[in-house]
GROMACS .gro file of C-alpha atoms in nm:
model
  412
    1UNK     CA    1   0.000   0.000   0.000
    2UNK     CA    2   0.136   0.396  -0.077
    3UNK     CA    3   0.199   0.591   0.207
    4UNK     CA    4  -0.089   0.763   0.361
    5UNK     CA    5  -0.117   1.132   0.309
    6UNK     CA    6  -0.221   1.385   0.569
    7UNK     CA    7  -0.518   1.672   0.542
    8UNK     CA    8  -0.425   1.971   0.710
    9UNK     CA    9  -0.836   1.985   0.891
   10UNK     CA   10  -0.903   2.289   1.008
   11UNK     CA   11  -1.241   2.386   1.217
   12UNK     CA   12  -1.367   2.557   1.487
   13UNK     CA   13  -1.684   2.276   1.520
   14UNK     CA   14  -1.530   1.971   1.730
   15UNK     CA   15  -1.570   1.752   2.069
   16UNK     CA   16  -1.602   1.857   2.302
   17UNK     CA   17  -1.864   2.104   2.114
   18UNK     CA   18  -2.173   1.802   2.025
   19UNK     CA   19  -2.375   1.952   1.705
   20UNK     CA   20  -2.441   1.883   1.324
   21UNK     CA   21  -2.142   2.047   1.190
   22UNK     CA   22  -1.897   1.879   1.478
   23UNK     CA   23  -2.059   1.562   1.401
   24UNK     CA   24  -2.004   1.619   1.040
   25UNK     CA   25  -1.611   1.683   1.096
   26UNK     CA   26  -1.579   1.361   1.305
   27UNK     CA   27  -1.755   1.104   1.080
   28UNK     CA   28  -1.523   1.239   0.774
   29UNK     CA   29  -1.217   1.179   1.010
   30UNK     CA   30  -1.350   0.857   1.103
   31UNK     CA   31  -1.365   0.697   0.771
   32UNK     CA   32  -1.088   0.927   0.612
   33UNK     CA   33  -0.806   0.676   0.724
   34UNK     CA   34  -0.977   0.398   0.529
   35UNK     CA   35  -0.916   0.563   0.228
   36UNK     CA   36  -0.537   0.657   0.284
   37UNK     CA   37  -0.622   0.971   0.411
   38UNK     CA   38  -0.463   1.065   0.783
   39UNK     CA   39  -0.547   1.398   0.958
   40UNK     CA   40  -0.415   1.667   1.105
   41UNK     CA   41  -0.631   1.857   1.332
   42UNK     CA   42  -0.598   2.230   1.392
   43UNK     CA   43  -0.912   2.310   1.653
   44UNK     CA   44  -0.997   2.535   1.907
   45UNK     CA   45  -0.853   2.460   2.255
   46UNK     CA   46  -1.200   2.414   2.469
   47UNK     CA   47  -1.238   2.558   2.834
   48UNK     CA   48  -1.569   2.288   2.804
   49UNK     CA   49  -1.568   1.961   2.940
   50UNK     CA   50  -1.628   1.676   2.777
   51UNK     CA   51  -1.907   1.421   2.854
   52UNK     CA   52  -1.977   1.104   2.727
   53UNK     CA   53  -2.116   1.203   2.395
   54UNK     CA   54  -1.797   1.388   2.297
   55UNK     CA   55  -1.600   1.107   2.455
   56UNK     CA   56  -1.779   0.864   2.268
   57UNK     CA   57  -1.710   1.064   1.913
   58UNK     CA   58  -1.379   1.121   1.929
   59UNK     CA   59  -1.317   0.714   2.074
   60UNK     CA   60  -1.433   0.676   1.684
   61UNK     CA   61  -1.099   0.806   1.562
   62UNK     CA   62  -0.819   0.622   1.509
   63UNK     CA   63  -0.430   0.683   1.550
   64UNK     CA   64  -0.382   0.834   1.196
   65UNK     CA   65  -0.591   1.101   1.321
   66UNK     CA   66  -0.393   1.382   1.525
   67UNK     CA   67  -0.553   1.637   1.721
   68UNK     CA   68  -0.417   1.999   1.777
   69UNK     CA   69  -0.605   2.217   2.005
   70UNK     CA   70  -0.331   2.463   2.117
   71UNK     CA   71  -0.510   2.799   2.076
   72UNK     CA   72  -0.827   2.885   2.288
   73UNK     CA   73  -1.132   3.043   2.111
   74UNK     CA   74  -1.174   3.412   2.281
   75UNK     CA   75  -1.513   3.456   2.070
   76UNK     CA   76  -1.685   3.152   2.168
   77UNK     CA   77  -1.618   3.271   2.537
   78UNK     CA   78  -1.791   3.593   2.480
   79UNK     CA   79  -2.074   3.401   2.260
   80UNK     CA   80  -2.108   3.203   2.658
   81UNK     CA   81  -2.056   3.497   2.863
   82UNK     CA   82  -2.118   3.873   2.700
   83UNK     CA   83  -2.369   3.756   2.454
   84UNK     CA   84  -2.436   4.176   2.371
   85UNK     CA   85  -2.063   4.226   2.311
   86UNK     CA   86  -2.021   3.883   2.118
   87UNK     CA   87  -2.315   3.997   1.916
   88UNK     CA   88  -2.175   4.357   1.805
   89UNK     CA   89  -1.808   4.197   1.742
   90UNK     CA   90  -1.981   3.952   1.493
   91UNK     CA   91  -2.099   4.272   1.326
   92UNK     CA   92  -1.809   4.456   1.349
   93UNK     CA   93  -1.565   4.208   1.216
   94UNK     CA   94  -1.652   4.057   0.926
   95UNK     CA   95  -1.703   3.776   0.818
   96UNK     CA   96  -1.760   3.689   1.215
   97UNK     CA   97  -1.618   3.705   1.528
   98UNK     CA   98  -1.472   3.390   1.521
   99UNK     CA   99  -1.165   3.624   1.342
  100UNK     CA  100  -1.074   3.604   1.710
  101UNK     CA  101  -0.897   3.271   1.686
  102UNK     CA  102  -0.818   3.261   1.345
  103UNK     CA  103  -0.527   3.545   1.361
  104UNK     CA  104  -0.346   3.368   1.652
  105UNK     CA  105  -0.426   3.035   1.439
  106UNK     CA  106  -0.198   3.208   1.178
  107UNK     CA  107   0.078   3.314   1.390
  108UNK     CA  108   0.121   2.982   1.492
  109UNK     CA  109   0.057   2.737   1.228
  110UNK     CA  110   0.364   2.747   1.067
  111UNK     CA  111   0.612   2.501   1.298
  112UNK     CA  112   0.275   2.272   1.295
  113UNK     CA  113   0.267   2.244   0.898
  114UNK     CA  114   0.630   2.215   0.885
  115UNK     CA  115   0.669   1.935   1.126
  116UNK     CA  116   0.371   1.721   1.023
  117UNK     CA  117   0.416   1.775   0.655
  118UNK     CA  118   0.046   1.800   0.504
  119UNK     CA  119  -0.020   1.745   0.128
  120UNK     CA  120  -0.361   1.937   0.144
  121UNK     CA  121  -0.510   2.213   0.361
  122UNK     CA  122  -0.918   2.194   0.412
  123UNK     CA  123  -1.097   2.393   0.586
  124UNK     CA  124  -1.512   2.350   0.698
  125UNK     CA  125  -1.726   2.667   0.743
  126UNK     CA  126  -1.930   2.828   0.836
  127UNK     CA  127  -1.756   3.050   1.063
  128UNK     CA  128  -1.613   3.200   0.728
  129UNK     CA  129  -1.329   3.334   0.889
  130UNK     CA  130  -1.158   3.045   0.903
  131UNK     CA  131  -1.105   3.079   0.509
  132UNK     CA  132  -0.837   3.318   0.527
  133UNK     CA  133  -0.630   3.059   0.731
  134UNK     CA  134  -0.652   2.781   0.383
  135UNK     CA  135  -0.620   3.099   0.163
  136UNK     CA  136  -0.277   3.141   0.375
  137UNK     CA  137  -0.148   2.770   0.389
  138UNK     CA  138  -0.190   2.772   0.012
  139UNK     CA  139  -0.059   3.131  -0.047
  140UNK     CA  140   0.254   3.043   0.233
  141UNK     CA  141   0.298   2.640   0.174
  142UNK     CA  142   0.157   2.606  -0.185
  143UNK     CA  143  -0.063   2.318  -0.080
  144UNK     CA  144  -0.378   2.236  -0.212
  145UNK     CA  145  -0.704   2.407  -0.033
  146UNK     CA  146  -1.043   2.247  -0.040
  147UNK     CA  147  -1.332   2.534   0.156
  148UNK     CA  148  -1.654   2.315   0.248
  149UNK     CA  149  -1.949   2.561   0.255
  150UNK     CA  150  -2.173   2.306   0.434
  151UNK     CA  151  -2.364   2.613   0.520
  152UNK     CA  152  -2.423   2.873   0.257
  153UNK     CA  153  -2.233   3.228   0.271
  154UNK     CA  154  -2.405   3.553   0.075
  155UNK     CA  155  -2.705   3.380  -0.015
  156UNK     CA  156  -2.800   3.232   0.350
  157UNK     CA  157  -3.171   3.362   0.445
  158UNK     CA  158  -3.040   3.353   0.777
  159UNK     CA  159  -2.737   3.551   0.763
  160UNK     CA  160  -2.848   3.857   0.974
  161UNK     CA  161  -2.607   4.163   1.060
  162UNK     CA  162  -2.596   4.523   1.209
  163UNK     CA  163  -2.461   4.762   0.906
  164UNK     CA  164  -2.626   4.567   0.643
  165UNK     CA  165  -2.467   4.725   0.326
  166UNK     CA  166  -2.126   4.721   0.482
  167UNK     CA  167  -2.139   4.368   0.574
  168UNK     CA  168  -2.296   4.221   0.284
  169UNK     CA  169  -2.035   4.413   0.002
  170UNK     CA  170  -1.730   4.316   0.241
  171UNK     CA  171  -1.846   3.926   0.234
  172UNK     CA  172  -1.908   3.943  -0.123
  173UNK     CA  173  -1.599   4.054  -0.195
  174UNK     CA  174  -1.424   3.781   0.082
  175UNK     CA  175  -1.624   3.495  -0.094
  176UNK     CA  176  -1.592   3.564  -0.454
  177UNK     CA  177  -1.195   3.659  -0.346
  178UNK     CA  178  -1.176   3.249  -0.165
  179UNK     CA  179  -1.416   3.110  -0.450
  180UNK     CA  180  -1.157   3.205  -0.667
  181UNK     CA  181  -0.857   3.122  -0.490
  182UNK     CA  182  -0.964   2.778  -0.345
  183UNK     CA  183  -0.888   2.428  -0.562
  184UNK     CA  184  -1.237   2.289  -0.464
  185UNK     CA  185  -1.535   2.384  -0.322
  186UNK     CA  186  -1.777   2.167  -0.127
  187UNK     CA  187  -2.171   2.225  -0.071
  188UNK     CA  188  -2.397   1.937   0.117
  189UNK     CA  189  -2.699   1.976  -0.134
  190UNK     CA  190  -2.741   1.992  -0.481
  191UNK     CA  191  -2.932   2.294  -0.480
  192UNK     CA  192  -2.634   2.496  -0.330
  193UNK     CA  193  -2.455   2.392  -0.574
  194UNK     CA  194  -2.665   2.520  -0.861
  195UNK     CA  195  -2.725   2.822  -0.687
  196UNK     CA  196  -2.367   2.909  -0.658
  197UNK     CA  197  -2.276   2.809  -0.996
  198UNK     CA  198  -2.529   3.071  -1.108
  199UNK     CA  199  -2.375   3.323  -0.887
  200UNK     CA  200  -1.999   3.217  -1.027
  201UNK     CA  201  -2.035   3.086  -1.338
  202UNK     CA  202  -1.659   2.989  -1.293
  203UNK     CA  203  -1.700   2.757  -1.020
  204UNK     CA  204  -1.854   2.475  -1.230
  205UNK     CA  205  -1.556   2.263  -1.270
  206UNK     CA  206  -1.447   2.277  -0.904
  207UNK     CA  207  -1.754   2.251  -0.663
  208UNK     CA  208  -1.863   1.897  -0.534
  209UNK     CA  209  -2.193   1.770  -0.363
  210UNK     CA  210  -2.149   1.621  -0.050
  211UNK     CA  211  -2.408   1.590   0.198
  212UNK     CA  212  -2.450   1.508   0.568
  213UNK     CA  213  -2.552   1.167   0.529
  214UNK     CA  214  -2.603   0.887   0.867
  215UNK     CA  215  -2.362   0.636   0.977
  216UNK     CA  216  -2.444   0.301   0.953
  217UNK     CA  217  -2.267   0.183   1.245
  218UNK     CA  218  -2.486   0.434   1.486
  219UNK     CA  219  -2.832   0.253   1.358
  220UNK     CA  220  -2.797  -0.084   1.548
  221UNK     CA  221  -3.130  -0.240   1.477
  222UNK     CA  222  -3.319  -0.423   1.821
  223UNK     CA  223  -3.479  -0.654   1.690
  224UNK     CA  224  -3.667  -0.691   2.071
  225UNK     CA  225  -3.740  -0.322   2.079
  226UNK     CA  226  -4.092  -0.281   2.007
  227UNK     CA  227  -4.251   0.006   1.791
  228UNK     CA  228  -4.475   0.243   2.032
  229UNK     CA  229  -4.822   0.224   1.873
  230UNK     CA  230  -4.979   0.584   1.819
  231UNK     CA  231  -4.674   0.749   1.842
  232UNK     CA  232  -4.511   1.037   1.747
  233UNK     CA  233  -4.169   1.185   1.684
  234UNK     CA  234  -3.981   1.525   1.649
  235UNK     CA  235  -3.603   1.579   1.686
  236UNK     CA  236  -3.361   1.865   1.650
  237UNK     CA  237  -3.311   2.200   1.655
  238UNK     CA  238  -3.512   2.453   1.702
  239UNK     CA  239  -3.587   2.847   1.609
  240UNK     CA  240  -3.817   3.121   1.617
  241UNK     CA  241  -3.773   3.131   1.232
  242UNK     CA  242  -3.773   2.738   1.165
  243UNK     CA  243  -4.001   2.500   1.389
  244UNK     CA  244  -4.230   2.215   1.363
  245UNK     CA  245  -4.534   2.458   1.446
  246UNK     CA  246  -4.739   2.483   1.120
  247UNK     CA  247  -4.692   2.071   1.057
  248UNK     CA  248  -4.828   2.050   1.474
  249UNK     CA  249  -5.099   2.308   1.370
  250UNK     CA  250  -5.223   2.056   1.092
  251UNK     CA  251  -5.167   1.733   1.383
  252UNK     CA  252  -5.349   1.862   1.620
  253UNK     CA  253  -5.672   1.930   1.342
  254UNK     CA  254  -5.632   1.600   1.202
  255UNK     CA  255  -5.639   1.461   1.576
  256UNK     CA  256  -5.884   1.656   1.735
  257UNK     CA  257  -6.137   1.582   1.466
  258UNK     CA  258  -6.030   1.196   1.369
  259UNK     CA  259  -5.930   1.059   1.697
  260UNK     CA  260  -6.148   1.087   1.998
  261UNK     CA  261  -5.939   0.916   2.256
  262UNK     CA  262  -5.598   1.010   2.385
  263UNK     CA  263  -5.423   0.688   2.303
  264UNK     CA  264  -5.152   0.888   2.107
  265UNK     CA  265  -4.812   0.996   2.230
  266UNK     CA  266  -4.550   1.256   2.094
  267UNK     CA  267  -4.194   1.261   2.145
  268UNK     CA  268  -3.895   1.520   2.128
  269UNK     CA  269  -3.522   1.467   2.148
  270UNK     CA  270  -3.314   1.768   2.097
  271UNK     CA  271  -3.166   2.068   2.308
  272UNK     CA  272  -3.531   2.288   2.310
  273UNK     CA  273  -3.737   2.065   2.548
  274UNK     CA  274  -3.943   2.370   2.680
  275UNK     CA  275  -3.981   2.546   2.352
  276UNK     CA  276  -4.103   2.185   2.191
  277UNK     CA  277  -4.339   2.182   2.482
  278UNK     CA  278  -4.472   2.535   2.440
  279UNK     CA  279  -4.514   2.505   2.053
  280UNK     CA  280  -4.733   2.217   2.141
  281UNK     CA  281  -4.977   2.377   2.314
  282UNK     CA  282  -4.976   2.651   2.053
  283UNK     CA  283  -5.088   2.403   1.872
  284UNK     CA  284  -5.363   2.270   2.074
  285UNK     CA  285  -5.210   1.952   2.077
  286UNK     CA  286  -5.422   1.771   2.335
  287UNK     CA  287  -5.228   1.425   2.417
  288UNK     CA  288  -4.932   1.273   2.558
  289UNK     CA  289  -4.603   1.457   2.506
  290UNK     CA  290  -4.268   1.404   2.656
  291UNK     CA  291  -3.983   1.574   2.596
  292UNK     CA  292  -3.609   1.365   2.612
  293UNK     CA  293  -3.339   1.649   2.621
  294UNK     CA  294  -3.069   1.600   2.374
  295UNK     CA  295  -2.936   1.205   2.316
  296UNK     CA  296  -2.627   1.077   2.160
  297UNK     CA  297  -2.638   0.971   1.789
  298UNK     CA  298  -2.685   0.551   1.861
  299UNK     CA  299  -2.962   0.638   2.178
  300UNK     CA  300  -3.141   0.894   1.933
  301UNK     CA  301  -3.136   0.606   1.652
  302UNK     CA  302  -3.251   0.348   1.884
  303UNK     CA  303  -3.547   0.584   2.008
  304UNK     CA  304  -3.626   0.648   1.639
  305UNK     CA  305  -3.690   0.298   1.561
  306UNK     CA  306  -3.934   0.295   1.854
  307UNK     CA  307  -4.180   0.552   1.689
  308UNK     CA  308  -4.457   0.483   1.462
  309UNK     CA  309  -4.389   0.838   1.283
  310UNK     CA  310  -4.163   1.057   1.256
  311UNK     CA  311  -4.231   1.427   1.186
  312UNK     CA  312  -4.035   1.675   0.966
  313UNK     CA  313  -4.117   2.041   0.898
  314UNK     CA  314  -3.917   2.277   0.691
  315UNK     CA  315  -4.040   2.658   0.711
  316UNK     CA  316  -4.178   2.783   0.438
  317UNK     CA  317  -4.140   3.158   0.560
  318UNK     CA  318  -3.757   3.161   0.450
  319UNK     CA  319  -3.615   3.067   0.100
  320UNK     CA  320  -3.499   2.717   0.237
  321UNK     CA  321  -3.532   2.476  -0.100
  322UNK     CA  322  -3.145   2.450  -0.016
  323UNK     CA  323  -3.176   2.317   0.272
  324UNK     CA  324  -3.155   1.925   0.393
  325UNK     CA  325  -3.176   1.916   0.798
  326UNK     CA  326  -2.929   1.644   0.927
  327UNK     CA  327  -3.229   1.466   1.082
  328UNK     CA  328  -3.365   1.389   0.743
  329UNK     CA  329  -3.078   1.166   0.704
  330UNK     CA  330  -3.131   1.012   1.003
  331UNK     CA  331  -3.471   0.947   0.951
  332UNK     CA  332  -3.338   0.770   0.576
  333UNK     CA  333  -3.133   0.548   0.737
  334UNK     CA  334  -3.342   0.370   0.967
  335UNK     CA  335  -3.617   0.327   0.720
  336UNK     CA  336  -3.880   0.563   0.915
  337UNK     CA  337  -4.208   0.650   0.805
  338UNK     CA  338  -4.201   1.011   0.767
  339UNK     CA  339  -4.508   1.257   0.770
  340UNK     CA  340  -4.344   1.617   0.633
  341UNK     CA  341  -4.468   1.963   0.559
  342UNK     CA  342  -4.234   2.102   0.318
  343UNK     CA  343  -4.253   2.352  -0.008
  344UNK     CA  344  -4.299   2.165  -0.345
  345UNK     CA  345  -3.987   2.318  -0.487
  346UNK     CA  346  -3.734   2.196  -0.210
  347UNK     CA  347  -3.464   1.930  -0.275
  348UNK     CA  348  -3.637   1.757   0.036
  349UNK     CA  349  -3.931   1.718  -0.172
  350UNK     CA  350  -3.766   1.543  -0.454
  351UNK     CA  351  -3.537   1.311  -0.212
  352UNK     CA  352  -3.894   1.213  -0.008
  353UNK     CA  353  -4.002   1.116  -0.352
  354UNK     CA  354  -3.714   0.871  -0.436
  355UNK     CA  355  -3.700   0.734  -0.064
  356UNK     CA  356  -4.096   0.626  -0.090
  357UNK     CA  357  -4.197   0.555   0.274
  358UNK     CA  358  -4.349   0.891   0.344
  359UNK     CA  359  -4.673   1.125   0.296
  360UNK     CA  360  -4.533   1.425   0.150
  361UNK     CA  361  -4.798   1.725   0.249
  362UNK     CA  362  -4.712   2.075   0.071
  363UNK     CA  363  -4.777   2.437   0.206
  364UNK     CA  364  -4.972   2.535  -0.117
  365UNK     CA  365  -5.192   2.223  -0.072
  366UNK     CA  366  -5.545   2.349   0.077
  367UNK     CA  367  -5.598   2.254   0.435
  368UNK     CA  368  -5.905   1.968   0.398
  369UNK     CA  369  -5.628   1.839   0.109
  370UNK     CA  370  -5.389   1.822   0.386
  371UNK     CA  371  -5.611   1.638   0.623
  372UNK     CA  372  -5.724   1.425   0.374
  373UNK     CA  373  -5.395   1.304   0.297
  374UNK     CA  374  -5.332   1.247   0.631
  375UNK     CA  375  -5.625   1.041   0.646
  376UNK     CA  376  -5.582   0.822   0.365
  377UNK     CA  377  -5.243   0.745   0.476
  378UNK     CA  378  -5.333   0.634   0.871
  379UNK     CA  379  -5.602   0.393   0.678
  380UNK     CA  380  -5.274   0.272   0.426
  381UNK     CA  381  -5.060   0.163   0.689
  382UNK     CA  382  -5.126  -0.220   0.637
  383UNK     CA  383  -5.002  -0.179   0.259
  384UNK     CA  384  -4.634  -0.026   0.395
  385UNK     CA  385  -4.448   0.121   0.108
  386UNK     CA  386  -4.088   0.023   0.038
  387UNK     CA  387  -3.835   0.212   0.047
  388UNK     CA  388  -3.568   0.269  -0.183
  389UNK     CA  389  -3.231   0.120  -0.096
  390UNK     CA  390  -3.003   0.272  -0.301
  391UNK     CA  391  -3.170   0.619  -0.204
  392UNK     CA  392  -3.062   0.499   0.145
  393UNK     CA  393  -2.720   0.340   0.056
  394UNK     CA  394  -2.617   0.692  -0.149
  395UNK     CA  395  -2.599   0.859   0.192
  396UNK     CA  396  -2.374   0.627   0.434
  397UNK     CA  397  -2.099   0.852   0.550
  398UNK     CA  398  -1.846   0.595   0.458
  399UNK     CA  399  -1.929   0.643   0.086
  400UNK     CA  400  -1.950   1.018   0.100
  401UNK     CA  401  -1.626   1.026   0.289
  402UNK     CA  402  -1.493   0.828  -0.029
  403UNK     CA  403  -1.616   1.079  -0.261
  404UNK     CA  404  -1.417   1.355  -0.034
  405UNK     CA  405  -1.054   1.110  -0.050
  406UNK     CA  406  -1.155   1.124  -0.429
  407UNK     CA  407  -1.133   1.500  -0.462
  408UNK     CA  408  -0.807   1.477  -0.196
  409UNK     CA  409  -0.661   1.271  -0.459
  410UNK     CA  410  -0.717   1.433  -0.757
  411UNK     CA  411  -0.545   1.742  -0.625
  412UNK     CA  412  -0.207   1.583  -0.480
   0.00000   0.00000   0.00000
């Protein structure tokens, strides 16, 4: 076998910080060495503990995978601690605050690179900031420098600032400047990618599609666990600007005028416990709920395979047709039957249609539609659909963490 390279990794999401983008970085890192790729980690040094979730994700890594968490992150303090000062820095400074640990990133980089010898610098945003330390490496080292965008830049709906004209013209001129000085660019959904190629023409023979995706190896099927009848599931994050309300608005009609008993039970999983609770009395959801508080990728699998349904909602007060929530995938991979509420012109939509075991119910659709879908599918449920395996087998980490080696190696 050749010698195994090394990927100068560089991001500010990683244990012991637990979320979609740290999650993201691990399960890459995790696979990586399979495909004679080793790592080289440059992250922030955490004042955080970790627990056994973080514990847990890094365990996952293997010895060709070396951590380097020398320099603290000032910005993420404030973020903790002077939320009204982190706030105006973010404003002040762009692209974010986070330009806080990338300057004394790039004062000491240099002996790192040197002694561990890199072929290729990559570096995962957002925070943007951290593109000016892979615009360096290459500029300084003349290695290789793949930018993943898994979140979009200028063209984010939620990409709010103070001193909107001043922000927005500096970080067009920062991204079209990295666009054009990166070897590769990375987007998690196909619609990104067309959107950007519209924006930069240019960028069509260097941007790549590669999405979250599940893990196989957190979905360990029980074959004793038994499905909850009448039940009900929700996970994730949540905001004022993108919840599950309008899909538990349409629930609780369907319920309240189908289903006279309270046999039925909803669950939540996810860091918002009180707000899940709250929207469900907006809603006028009248049975069972319990909330579970945030659980580690294999417990939240296992308790997905316990629910009948699963629900997912995508808001349709934002321009999010881009978007494809990490639960989705989740959701894919252990074969759920999903009930959504999602805009007819999102990538979700056309993915739901492929994967097959779901009811698909659009915002355009007119409410009695909507219940009346809902209907005919609760009365369906003996005839299960099938679902479609390669749909499912497309989005293993292990093969999209192939298709990333496959870029690494094309440009070294």
């Amino acid at each position: 076998m050749s010698v195994m390279k090394k990927v100068l990794w560089v991001t500010s999401e990683f244990p012991p910080q637990v979320n979609v983008a740290a999650i993201r970085n691990v399960k890459f890192l995790k696979y990586l060495p399979q495909f004679n790729w080793g790592a080289v980690v440059i992250c922030p040094k955490e004042t955080a503990k970790h627990d056994e979730t973080s514990e847990k994700l890094l365990r996952q890594l293997s010895a060709s995978i070396t951590i380097l968490a020398s320099v603290s992150n000032p910005f993420r303090s404030l973020e903790n601690k002077k939320i009204h000062l982190a706030y105006l820095i973010n404003n002040m400074m762009p692209p974010d605050g986070h330009n806080l640990w990338v300057f004394p990133v790039l004062f000491n980089i240099g002996p790192k690179i040197v002694e561990h010898k890199p072929h290729l610098v990559y570096t995962t945003c957002s925070p943007f900031s951290l593109n000016l330390i892979g615009a360096w490496v290459k500029y300084k080292y003349q290695l290789p420098w793949v930018t993943d965008f898994r979140d979009l830049w200028t063209l984010n709906p939620l990409l709010k600032r103070l001193m909107t004209p001043y922000y927005r013209l500096l970080s067009e001129v920062l991204e079209r400047f990295y666009l054009k000085y990166c070897d590769a660019l990375i987007v998690n959904t196909k619609n990104s990618q067309i959107r950007m190629i519209e924006k930069y023409p240019w960028l069509n023979n260097k941007i790549w599609v590669i999405p979250n995706g599940f893990d196989p190896e957190d979905i360990q099927v029980n074959n004793e666990s038994r499905v909850i009848p009448n039940s009900f599931f929700y996970g994730g994050s949540i905001y004022n600007k993108y919840s599950p309300l309008p899909l538990l608005q349409l629930l609780s009609k369907f319920l309240n005028k189908t289903y006279s008993d309270s046999s039925w039970e909803l669950h939540y999983a996810g860091n918002a416990n009180d707000m899940f609770a709250n929207l469900v009395r907006q809603a006028g959801i009248r049975v069972k709920c319990e909330t579970h508080g945030y659980l580690d990728p294999t417990s939240y699998n296992q308790f997905i395979q316990q629910m009948k349904f699963v629900l997912f909602c995508m808001p349709n007060n934002l321009d999010a047709k881009s978007w494809i929530p990490a639960r989705l995938y989740d959701y894919i991979g252990n074969k759920s039957r999903i009930i959504s509420l999602i805009s007819r012109d999102s990538e979700v939509a056309n993915i739901l249609e492929q994967y097959g075991n779901c009811l698909t119910i659009f915002y355009d659709e007119p409410i009695d539609i909507q219940c009346n879908k809902l209907h005919q599918y609760f009365t369906e449920l003996e005839h299960e659909k099938q679902v479609n395996k390669k749909i499912i087998d497309g989005f293993s980490r292990k093969l999209l963490t192939s298709q990333l080696a496959q870029i690494f190696d094309q440009l070294t």
